[in-house]
């Protein structure tokens, strides 16, 4: 038993070495390209590097499954090339037993990505919220509040966060009474939303009689920067730990939550998705050849298969988001299909 534990630890180290090498190369390329793109629009090199780091963390969920697959395939190739896989098989380990450390390592990567990397990425990206992070209507930001005093409706072309306040650009505000009669219209280049309300240092206002004024403007509102972000952020801009309470709040007010449910189940079952990709990598690494291992051919076929898996996963996600499939089924179906197909392929090999 102790000998098997040593072998398992050895295989897991090999898996993390292959995965780490792939992640280092992919992250390095993405960081370098993003840094070059962001450098002209930032005042300092450190600011561009910081923004590139935030972008890199946002891209991690996209290439993490492929990195697990490539890391598994690379590790298995090195074991076969060095004849260590033959020695391990001679110790009595079946292909399933040799794959177990890879699957455990992949599950750990998924757990870390869900519980640590996702909240950290969301926390960093919240410091620079843009319309790209919001659910927009006709590419325009719309806010609406109803109270005992009437209604406030606002639209803006752009928005960004500065500290604890939100800045809206090219904003128009419509204030109506309880009978929906327009009593004031406000246009301003920059509108500020804080916990104290809406403010503009210079705004054009029209009263119910059409009298125009240029003055500073303020309106008390129940809206706050946090409530706006909570209501309008895209599902992937909400931390995994905050999604359950957020979904519950959205259900209480009757807001659509299907996209947020898909995001929650995606993060929750990310370890299962990583296990599926590791199983796929083990399947592609199976060979009866002890020499002249055609790694390039298998690697190319694996990349093509990864694109097919990516298309399958996105297809199921779209079906879940539109309500064609239950969100939970849409998330767990692709990895289960991959594991079943890859497991059947592995079973056809006898490497001992």
mmCIF file of C-alpha atoms in Angstrom:
data_model
loop_
_atom_site.group_PDB
_atom_site.id
_atom_site.type_symbol
_atom_site.label_atom_id
_atom_site.label_comp_id
_atom_site.label_asym_id
_atom_site.label_seq_id
_atom_site.Cartn_x
_atom_site.Cartn_y
_atom_site.Cartn_z
ATOM 1 C CA UNK A 1 0.000 0.000 0.000
ATOM 2 C CA UNK A 2 2.856 2.346 0.854
ATOM 3 C CA UNK A 3 4.495 1.595 -2.487
ATOM 4 C CA UNK A 4 1.291 2.496 -4.341
ATOM 5 C CA UNK A 5 1.061 5.767 -2.427
ATOM 6 C CA UNK A 6 4.586 6.628 -3.556
ATOM 7 C CA UNK A 7 3.618 5.892 -7.163
ATOM 8 C CA UNK A 8 0.492 8.008 -6.858
ATOM 9 C CA UNK A 9 2.466 10.937 -5.502
ATOM 10 C CA UNK A 10 4.995 10.511 -8.297
ATOM 11 C CA UNK A 11 2.263 10.545 -10.941
ATOM 12 C CA UNK A 12 0.585 13.575 -9.366
ATOM 13 C CA UNK A 13 3.876 15.481 -9.372
ATOM 14 C CA UNK A 14 4.277 14.638 -13.038
ATOM 15 C CA UNK A 15 0.757 15.866 -13.750
ATOM 16 C CA UNK A 16 1.258 19.190 -11.974
ATOM 17 C CA UNK A 17 4.622 19.622 -13.714
ATOM 18 C CA UNK A 18 3.007 19.190 -17.136
ATOM 19 C CA UNK A 19 0.029 21.369 -16.238
ATOM 20 C CA UNK A 20 2.293 24.044 -14.737
ATOM 21 C CA UNK A 21 4.449 24.148 -17.852
ATOM 22 C CA UNK A 22 1.407 24.567 -20.110
ATOM 23 C CA UNK A 23 -0.072 27.265 -17.862
ATOM 24 C CA UNK A 24 3.251 29.102 -17.739
ATOM 25 C CA UNK A 25 3.511 29.214 -21.518
ATOM 26 C CA UNK A 26 -0.143 30.131 -22.143
ATOM 27 C CA UNK A 27 -0.289 32.738 -19.361
ATOM 28 C CA UNK A 28 3.004 34.237 -20.488
ATOM 29 C CA UNK A 29 1.763 34.649 -24.059
ATOM 30 C CA UNK A 30 -1.584 36.127 -22.994
ATOM 31 C CA UNK A 31 0.024 38.468 -20.465
ATOM 32 C CA UNK A 32 2.572 39.697 -22.994
ATOM 33 C CA UNK A 33 -0.003 40.319 -25.721
ATOM 34 C CA UNK A 34 -2.414 42.032 -23.314
ATOM 35 C CA UNK A 35 0.381 44.154 -21.851
ATOM 36 C CA UNK A 36 1.394 45.416 -25.300
ATOM 37 C CA UNK A 37 -2.253 46.243 -26.092
ATOM 38 C CA UNK A 38 -2.828 48.102 -22.819
ATOM 39 C CA UNK A 39 0.465 49.981 -22.681
ATOM 40 C CA UNK A 40 -0.559 52.927 -24.943
ATOM 41 C CA UNK A 41 -3.776 53.578 -22.972
ATOM 42 C CA UNK A 42 -2.171 53.615 -19.509
ATOM 43 C CA UNK A 43 -0.032 56.374 -17.982
ATOM 44 C CA UNK A 44 2.584 54.037 -16.483
ATOM 45 C CA UNK A 45 4.043 50.637 -17.158
ATOM 46 C CA UNK A 46 2.841 49.343 -13.782
ATOM 47 C CA UNK A 47 -0.734 50.455 -14.538
ATOM 48 C CA UNK A 48 -0.646 48.593 -17.853
ATOM 49 C CA UNK A 49 0.813 45.521 -16.142
ATOM 50 C CA UNK A 50 -1.869 45.645 -13.450
ATOM 51 C CA UNK A 51 -4.670 45.861 -16.005
ATOM 52 C CA UNK A 52 -3.085 43.032 -18.005
ATOM 53 C CA UNK A 53 -3.030 40.884 -14.865
ATOM 54 C CA UNK A 54 -6.759 41.507 -14.315
ATOM 55 C CA UNK A 55 -7.489 40.575 -17.932
ATOM 56 C CA UNK A 56 -5.408 37.420 -17.595
ATOM 57 C CA UNK A 57 -7.468 36.286 -14.600
ATOM 58 C CA UNK A 58 -10.646 36.875 -16.601
ATOM 59 C CA UNK A 59 -9.294 34.636 -19.385
ATOM 60 C CA UNK A 60 -8.336 31.784 -17.018
ATOM 61 C CA UNK A 61 -11.751 30.025 -17.132
ATOM 62 C CA UNK A 62 -11.544 29.970 -20.946
ATOM 63 C CA UNK A 63 -8.231 28.145 -21.306
ATOM 64 C CA UNK A 64 -8.088 26.232 -17.994
ATOM 65 C CA UNK A 65 -9.847 23.086 -19.354
ATOM 66 C CA UNK A 66 -7.551 23.034 -22.390
ATOM 67 C CA UNK A 67 -4.517 23.500 -20.102
ATOM 68 C CA UNK A 68 -5.601 20.503 -18.005
ATOM 69 C CA UNK A 69 -5.989 18.396 -21.150
ATOM 70 C CA UNK A 70 -2.631 19.481 -22.598
ATOM 71 C CA UNK A 71 -0.899 19.031 -19.237
ATOM 72 C CA UNK A 72 -2.292 15.500 -18.907
ATOM 73 C CA UNK A 73 -1.266 14.601 -22.448
ATOM 74 C CA UNK A 74 2.224 16.053 -21.979
ATOM 75 C CA UNK A 75 2.752 14.238 -18.670
ATOM 76 C CA UNK A 76 1.608 10.919 -20.137
ATOM 77 C CA UNK A 77 3.852 11.420 -23.153
ATOM 78 C CA UNK A 78 6.894 11.987 -20.922
ATOM 79 C CA UNK A 79 6.053 8.872 -18.896
ATOM 80 C CA UNK A 80 5.811 6.790 -22.074
ATOM 81 C CA UNK A 81 8.940 8.265 -23.642
ATOM 82 C CA UNK A 82 11.041 7.536 -20.555
ATOM 83 C CA UNK A 83 9.567 3.997 -20.203
ATOM 84 C CA UNK A 84 8.371 4.940 -16.693
ATOM 85 C CA UNK A 85 4.818 4.122 -17.729
ATOM 86 C CA UNK A 86 5.902 0.549 -18.530
ATOM 87 C CA UNK A 87 7.543 0.209 -15.115
ATOM 88 C CA UNK A 88 4.445 1.546 -13.367
ATOM 89 C CA UNK A 89 2.239 -0.857 -15.322
ATOM 90 C CA UNK A 90 4.573 -3.707 -14.328
ATOM 91 C CA UNK A 91 3.909 -2.825 -10.691
ATOM 92 C CA UNK A 92 0.317 -3.926 -11.243
ATOM 93 C CA UNK A 93 -1.451 -0.634 -11.941
ATOM 94 C CA UNK A 94 -4.188 -0.688 -14.542
ATOM 95 C CA UNK A 95 -4.784 2.314 -16.853
ATOM 96 C CA UNK A 96 -7.601 3.418 -14.521
ATOM 97 C CA UNK A 97 -5.336 3.276 -11.470
ATOM 98 C CA UNK A 98 -2.599 5.209 -13.262
ATOM 99 C CA UNK A 99 -5.153 7.851 -14.258
ATOM 100 C CA UNK A 100 -6.408 8.337 -10.690
ATOM 101 C CA UNK A 101 -3.671 10.809 -9.581
ATOM 102 C CA UNK A 102 -4.293 12.862 -12.736
ATOM 103 C CA UNK A 103 -8.018 13.025 -11.993
ATOM 104 C CA UNK A 104 -7.429 14.014 -8.364
ATOM 105 C CA UNK A 105 -5.014 16.739 -9.459
ATOM 106 C CA UNK A 106 -7.509 18.034 -12.029
ATOM 107 C CA UNK A 107 -10.261 18.129 -9.383
ATOM 108 C CA UNK A 108 -7.986 20.132 -7.052
ATOM 109 C CA UNK A 109 -7.327 22.627 -9.850
ATOM 110 C CA UNK A 110 -11.072 23.041 -10.389
ATOM 111 C CA UNK A 111 -11.686 23.560 -6.665
ATOM 112 C CA UNK A 112 -8.957 26.209 -6.422
ATOM 113 C CA UNK A 113 -10.233 27.980 -9.546
ATOM 114 C CA UNK A 114 -13.789 28.104 -8.170
ATOM 115 C CA UNK A 115 -13.143 29.000 -4.542
ATOM 116 C CA UNK A 116 -10.054 31.221 -4.814
ATOM 117 C CA UNK A 117 -9.256 32.429 -8.333
ATOM 118 C CA UNK A 118 -12.828 33.396 -9.264
ATOM 119 C CA UNK A 119 -13.485 35.578 -6.156
ATOM 120 C CA UNK A 120 -10.037 37.173 -6.497
ATOM 121 C CA UNK A 121 -10.597 37.935 -10.180
ATOM 122 C CA UNK A 122 -14.034 39.440 -9.516
ATOM 123 C CA UNK A 123 -12.642 41.591 -6.703
ATOM 124 C CA UNK A 124 -9.943 43.010 -8.979
ATOM 125 C CA UNK A 125 -12.245 43.571 -11.949
ATOM 126 C CA UNK A 126 -14.781 45.442 -9.777
ATOM 127 C CA UNK A 127 -12.220 48.220 -9.419
ATOM 128 C CA UNK A 128 -12.604 49.034 -13.106
ATOM 129 C CA UNK A 129 -16.220 48.356 -14.064
ATOM 130 C CA UNK A 130 -17.114 49.246 -17.661
ATOM 131 C CA UNK A 131 -20.254 48.698 -19.766
ATOM 132 C CA UNK A 132 -18.650 45.463 -20.983
ATOM 133 C CA UNK A 133 -19.373 44.023 -17.551
ATOM 134 C CA UNK A 134 -23.057 45.035 -17.548
ATOM 135 C CA UNK A 135 -26.255 43.613 -18.961
ATOM 136 C CA UNK A 136 -27.266 46.401 -21.351
ATOM 137 C CA UNK A 137 -30.415 47.200 -23.342
ATOM 138 C CA UNK A 138 -29.662 48.372 -26.900
ATOM 139 C CA UNK A 139 -26.052 49.014 -25.822
ATOM 140 C CA UNK A 140 -27.308 51.664 -23.386
ATOM 141 C CA UNK A 141 -27.299 51.738 -19.599
ATOM 142 C CA UNK A 142 -30.826 52.143 -18.222
ATOM 143 C CA UNK A 143 -31.717 52.673 -14.550
ATOM 144 C CA UNK A 144 -35.197 53.092 -13.132
ATOM 145 C CA UNK A 145 -36.449 53.709 -9.616
ATOM 146 C CA UNK A 146 -40.011 53.998 -8.321
ATOM 147 C CA UNK A 147 -40.927 55.523 -4.961
ATOM 148 C CA UNK A 148 -43.785 57.326 -3.239
ATOM 149 C CA UNK A 149 -42.575 60.564 -4.823
ATOM 150 C CA UNK A 150 -42.685 59.274 -8.386
ATOM 151 C CA UNK A 151 -40.270 57.755 -10.868
ATOM 152 C CA UNK A 152 -36.675 58.412 -11.879
ATOM 153 C CA UNK A 153 -35.437 56.976 -15.191
ATOM 154 C CA UNK A 154 -31.881 57.409 -16.414
ATOM 155 C CA UNK A 155 -29.927 56.292 -19.456
ATOM 156 C CA UNK A 156 -26.237 56.748 -20.186
ATOM 157 C CA UNK A 157 -23.811 55.787 -22.929
ATOM 158 C CA UNK A 158 -20.890 54.872 -20.710
ATOM 159 C CA UNK A 159 -20.074 54.134 -17.090
ATOM 160 C CA UNK A 160 -17.064 53.439 -14.928
ATOM 161 C CA UNK A 161 -16.325 53.046 -11.249
ATOM 162 C CA UNK A 162 -14.129 55.419 -9.266
ATOM 163 C CA UNK A 163 -13.661 54.384 -5.660
ATOM 164 C CA UNK A 164 -17.089 54.045 -4.076
ATOM 165 C CA UNK A 165 -18.980 56.039 -6.717
ATOM 166 C CA UNK A 166 -20.219 55.396 -10.249
ATOM 167 C CA UNK A 167 -19.656 57.913 -13.043
ATOM 168 C CA UNK A 168 -22.108 57.965 -15.952
ATOM 169 C CA UNK A 169 -21.210 59.734 -19.186
ATOM 170 C CA UNK A 170 -23.672 61.401 -21.602
ATOM 171 C CA UNK A 171 -26.520 60.805 -19.172
ATOM 172 C CA UNK A 172 -30.164 61.829 -19.424
ATOM 173 C CA UNK A 173 -32.508 61.717 -16.428
ATOM 174 C CA UNK A 174 -36.319 61.825 -16.587
ATOM 175 C CA UNK A 175 -38.278 62.589 -13.406
ATOM 176 C CA UNK A 176 -42.004 61.784 -13.358
ATOM 177 C CA UNK A 177 -44.683 62.108 -10.729
ATOM 178 C CA UNK A 178 -46.952 59.254 -9.618
ATOM 179 C CA UNK A 179 -49.239 59.930 -12.589
ATOM 180 C CA UNK A 180 -46.256 59.456 -14.938
ATOM 181 C CA UNK A 181 -46.267 63.128 -15.920
ATOM 182 C CA UNK A 182 -42.803 64.377 -16.843
ATOM 183 C CA UNK A 183 -41.839 67.126 -14.400
ATOM 184 C CA UNK A 184 -38.111 67.454 -15.150
ATOM 185 C CA UNK A 185 -35.543 66.381 -17.721
ATOM 186 C CA UNK A 186 -31.819 66.588 -17.073
ATOM 187 C CA UNK A 187 -28.917 66.180 -19.512
ATOM 188 C CA UNK A 188 -25.281 66.204 -18.431
ATOM 189 C CA UNK A 189 -21.903 65.038 -19.661
ATOM 190 C CA UNK A 190 -21.028 63.455 -16.307
ATOM 191 C CA UNK A 191 -23.456 62.202 -13.685
ATOM 192 C CA UNK A 192 -22.268 60.871 -10.329
ATOM 193 C CA UNK A 193 -24.077 58.235 -8.287
ATOM 194 C CA UNK A 194 -23.045 57.834 -4.651
ATOM 195 C CA UNK A 195 -24.764 56.813 -1.448
ATOM 196 C CA UNK A 196 -25.883 60.469 -1.168
ATOM 197 C CA UNK A 197 -27.791 60.366 -4.482
ATOM 198 C CA UNK A 198 -27.371 61.613 -8.046
ATOM 199 C CA UNK A 199 -25.227 64.705 -8.661
ATOM 200 C CA UNK A 200 -24.025 66.756 -11.625
ATOM 201 C CA UNK A 201 -21.774 69.822 -11.347
ATOM 202 C CA UNK A 202 -23.067 71.207 -14.659
ATOM 203 C CA UNK A 203 -26.344 70.099 -16.221
ATOM 204 C CA UNK A 204 -29.038 71.314 -18.575
ATOM 205 C CA UNK A 205 -32.479 71.027 -16.979
ATOM 206 C CA UNK A 206 -35.981 71.513 -18.356
ATOM 207 C CA UNK A 207 -38.956 71.832 -16.020
ATOM 208 C CA UNK A 208 -42.536 70.755 -16.791
ATOM 209 C CA UNK A 209 -43.107 74.061 -18.610
ATOM 210 C CA UNK A 210 -40.092 73.606 -20.861
ATOM 211 C CA UNK A 211 -37.967 76.295 -19.155
ATOM 212 C CA UNK A 212 -34.283 75.564 -19.705
ATOM 213 C CA UNK A 213 -31.550 76.163 -17.118
ATOM 214 C CA UNK A 214 -27.849 75.371 -16.813
ATOM 215 C CA UNK A 215 -26.945 74.693 -13.198
ATOM 216 C CA UNK A 216 -25.661 72.102 -10.771
ATOM 217 C CA UNK A 217 -28.166 69.361 -10.045
ATOM 218 C CA UNK A 218 -28.906 66.870 -7.265
ATOM 219 C CA UNK A 219 -31.605 64.286 -6.646
ATOM 220 C CA UNK A 220 -32.144 61.987 -3.698
ATOM 221 C CA UNK A 221 -32.523 58.386 -4.746
ATOM 222 C CA UNK A 222 -32.729 54.939 -3.243
ATOM 223 C CA UNK A 223 -30.198 53.738 -5.795
ATOM 224 C CA UNK A 224 -26.627 53.199 -4.647
ATOM 225 C CA UNK A 225 -23.497 52.090 -6.511
ATOM 226 C CA UNK A 226 -23.709 48.627 -4.954
ATOM 227 C CA UNK A 227 -27.375 48.082 -5.800
ATOM 228 C CA UNK A 228 -26.727 49.141 -9.397
ATOM 229 C CA UNK A 229 -23.793 46.753 -9.735
ATOM 230 C CA UNK A 230 -25.732 43.927 -8.092
ATOM 231 C CA UNK A 231 -28.629 44.401 -10.486
ATOM 232 C CA UNK A 232 -26.801 44.962 -13.760
ATOM 233 C CA UNK A 233 -23.535 43.020 -13.514
ATOM 234 C CA UNK A 234 -23.008 40.118 -15.870
ATOM 235 C CA UNK A 235 -23.135 36.708 -14.149
ATOM 236 C CA UNK A 236 -19.373 36.205 -14.532
ATOM 237 C CA UNK A 237 -18.751 39.470 -12.634
ATOM 238 C CA UNK A 238 -20.245 38.073 -9.414
ATOM 239 C CA UNK A 239 -18.163 36.007 -7.028
ATOM 240 C CA UNK A 240 -18.982 32.335 -6.599
ATOM 241 C CA UNK A 241 -19.556 32.879 -2.880
ATOM 242 C CA UNK A 242 -22.026 35.727 -3.534
ATOM 243 C CA UNK A 243 -24.013 34.025 -6.293
ATOM 244 C CA UNK A 244 -26.436 32.022 -4.068
ATOM 245 C CA UNK A 245 -27.602 35.078 -2.098
ATOM 246 C CA UNK A 246 -27.675 37.183 -5.270
ATOM 247 C CA UNK A 247 -29.846 34.606 -7.063
ATOM 248 C CA UNK A 248 -32.210 34.506 -4.082
ATOM 249 C CA UNK A 249 -32.587 38.304 -4.144
ATOM 250 C CA UNK A 250 -33.233 38.301 -7.878
ATOM 251 C CA UNK A 251 -35.904 35.630 -7.448
ATOM 252 C CA UNK A 252 -37.653 37.744 -4.828
ATOM 253 C CA UNK A 253 -37.989 40.719 -7.181
ATOM 254 C CA UNK A 254 -38.857 38.588 -10.208
ATOM 255 C CA UNK A 255 -35.684 39.365 -12.185
ATOM 256 C CA UNK A 256 -34.357 36.806 -14.710
ATOM 257 C CA UNK A 257 -31.797 34.535 -13.078
ATOM 258 C CA UNK A 258 -31.253 31.761 -15.610
ATOM 259 C CA UNK A 259 -27.879 33.129 -16.721
ATOM 260 C CA UNK A 260 -26.765 33.430 -13.093
ATOM 261 C CA UNK A 261 -27.889 29.864 -12.394
ATOM 262 C CA UNK A 262 -25.823 28.641 -15.339
ATOM 263 C CA UNK A 263 -22.806 30.540 -13.997
ATOM 264 C CA UNK A 264 -23.296 29.131 -10.487
ATOM 265 C CA UNK A 265 -23.593 25.527 -11.650
ATOM 266 C CA UNK A 266 -20.631 26.034 -14.001
ATOM 267 C CA UNK A 267 -18.412 27.121 -11.121
ATOM 268 C CA UNK A 268 -19.777 24.500 -8.737
ATOM 269 C CA UNK A 269 -19.133 21.662 -11.171
ATOM 270 C CA UNK A 270 -15.859 23.052 -12.526
ATOM 271 C CA UNK A 271 -13.917 20.254 -10.745
ATOM 272 C CA UNK A 272 -16.052 17.731 -12.665
ATOM 273 C CA UNK A 273 -15.239 19.528 -15.921
ATOM 274 C CA UNK A 274 -11.528 19.396 -15.083
ATOM 275 C CA UNK A 275 -11.815 15.662 -14.354
ATOM 276 C CA UNK A 276 -13.493 15.197 -17.735
ATOM 277 C CA UNK A 277 -10.658 16.993 -19.549
ATOM 278 C CA UNK A 278 -8.028 14.996 -17.641
ATOM 279 C CA UNK A 279 -9.857 11.770 -18.559
ATOM 280 C CA UNK A 280 -9.855 12.896 -22.178
ATOM 281 C CA UNK A 281 -6.122 13.564 -21.963
ATOM 282 C CA UNK A 282 -5.492 10.097 -20.513
ATOM 283 C CA UNK A 283 -7.561 8.559 -23.321
ATOM 284 C CA UNK A 284 -5.535 10.316 -26.003
ATOM 285 C CA UNK A 285 -2.269 9.267 -24.349
ATOM 286 C CA UNK A 286 -3.108 5.551 -24.489
ATOM 287 C CA UNK A 287 -0.866 3.698 -26.905
ATOM 288 C CA UNK A 288 0.491 0.202 -27.483
ATOM 289 C CA UNK A 289 3.715 1.646 -28.881
ATOM 290 C CA UNK A 290 6.629 1.780 -26.496
ATOM 291 C CA UNK A 291 8.802 3.665 -28.949
ATOM 292 C CA UNK A 292 8.207 6.171 -31.734
ATOM 293 C CA UNK A 293 5.252 7.551 -29.811
ATOM 294 C CA UNK A 294 3.356 9.784 -32.247
ATOM 295 C CA UNK A 295 2.885 12.678 -29.845
ATOM 296 C CA UNK A 296 2.464 15.319 -32.551
ATOM 297 C CA UNK A 297 -0.359 13.447 -34.240
ATOM 298 C CA UNK A 298 -2.154 12.748 -30.974
ATOM 299 C CA UNK A 299 -1.623 16.322 -29.797
ATOM 300 C CA UNK A 300 -3.117 17.716 -33.020
ATOM 301 C CA UNK A 301 -6.091 15.361 -32.818
ATOM 302 C CA UNK A 302 -6.527 16.310 -29.164
ATOM 303 C CA UNK A 303 -6.614 20.030 -29.942
ATOM 304 C CA UNK A 304 -9.271 19.439 -32.588
ATOM 305 C CA UNK A 305 -11.229 17.397 -30.068
ATOM 306 C CA UNK A 306 -10.899 20.215 -27.533
ATOM 307 C CA UNK A 307 -12.524 22.610 -29.989
ATOM 308 C CA UNK A 308 -15.340 20.098 -30.469
ATOM 309 C CA UNK A 309 -15.728 19.801 -26.687
ATOM 310 C CA UNK A 310 -15.704 23.594 -26.371
ATOM 311 C CA UNK A 311 -18.471 23.824 -28.973
ATOM 312 C CA UNK A 312 -20.467 21.094 -27.193
ATOM 313 C CA UNK A 313 -20.125 22.844 -23.829
ATOM 314 C CA UNK A 314 -21.166 26.218 -25.244
ATOM 315 C CA UNK A 315 -24.114 24.592 -26.985
ATOM 316 C CA UNK A 316 -25.360 23.088 -23.737
ATOM 317 C CA UNK A 317 -24.749 26.378 -21.899
ATOM 318 C CA UNK A 318 -26.833 28.215 -24.496
ATOM 319 C CA UNK A 319 -29.610 25.655 -24.133
ATOM 320 C CA UNK A 320 -29.501 26.154 -20.382
ATOM 321 C CA UNK A 321 -29.502 29.951 -20.639
ATOM 322 C CA UNK A 322 -32.492 29.991 -22.988
ATOM 323 C CA UNK A 323 -34.503 27.550 -20.876
ATOM 324 C CA UNK A 324 -34.473 24.687 -23.383
ATOM 325 C CA UNK A 325 -32.653 22.552 -20.802
ATOM 326 C CA UNK A 326 -32.591 22.874 -17.010
ATOM 327 C CA UNK A 327 -29.415 24.799 -16.053
ATOM 328 C CA UNK A 328 -28.105 21.953 -13.891
ATOM 329 C CA UNK A 329 -28.510 19.392 -16.677
ATOM 330 C CA UNK A 330 -26.939 21.746 -19.215
ATOM 331 C CA UNK A 331 -23.803 22.013 -17.077
ATOM 332 C CA UNK A 332 -23.257 18.419 -15.963
ATOM 333 C CA UNK A 333 -24.211 16.699 -19.247
ATOM 334 C CA UNK A 334 -21.053 17.607 -21.294
ATOM 335 C CA UNK A 335 -18.460 16.415 -18.714
ATOM 336 C CA UNK A 336 -20.431 13.214 -18.066
ATOM 337 C CA UNK A 337 -20.560 12.514 -21.813
ATOM 338 C CA UNK A 338 -16.806 13.139 -22.096
ATOM 339 C CA UNK A 339 -15.982 10.927 -19.110
ATOM 340 C CA UNK A 340 -18.155 8.073 -20.444
ATOM 341 C CA UNK A 341 -16.658 8.245 -23.946
ATOM 342 C CA UNK A 342 -13.062 8.603 -22.729
ATOM 343 C CA UNK A 343 -13.523 5.861 -20.133
ATOM 344 C CA UNK A 344 -14.792 3.448 -22.770
ATOM 345 C CA UNK A 345 -11.779 4.283 -24.944
ATOM 346 C CA UNK A 346 -9.343 3.700 -22.074
ATOM 347 C CA UNK A 347 -10.970 0.344 -21.338
ATOM 348 C CA UNK A 348 -10.048 -0.886 -24.815
ATOM 349 C CA UNK A 349 -6.330 -0.636 -24.008
ATOM 350 C CA UNK A 350 -4.209 -3.113 -22.110
ATOM 351 C CA UNK A 351 -0.870 -1.446 -21.397
ATOM 352 C CA UNK A 352 0.427 -4.088 -18.977
#
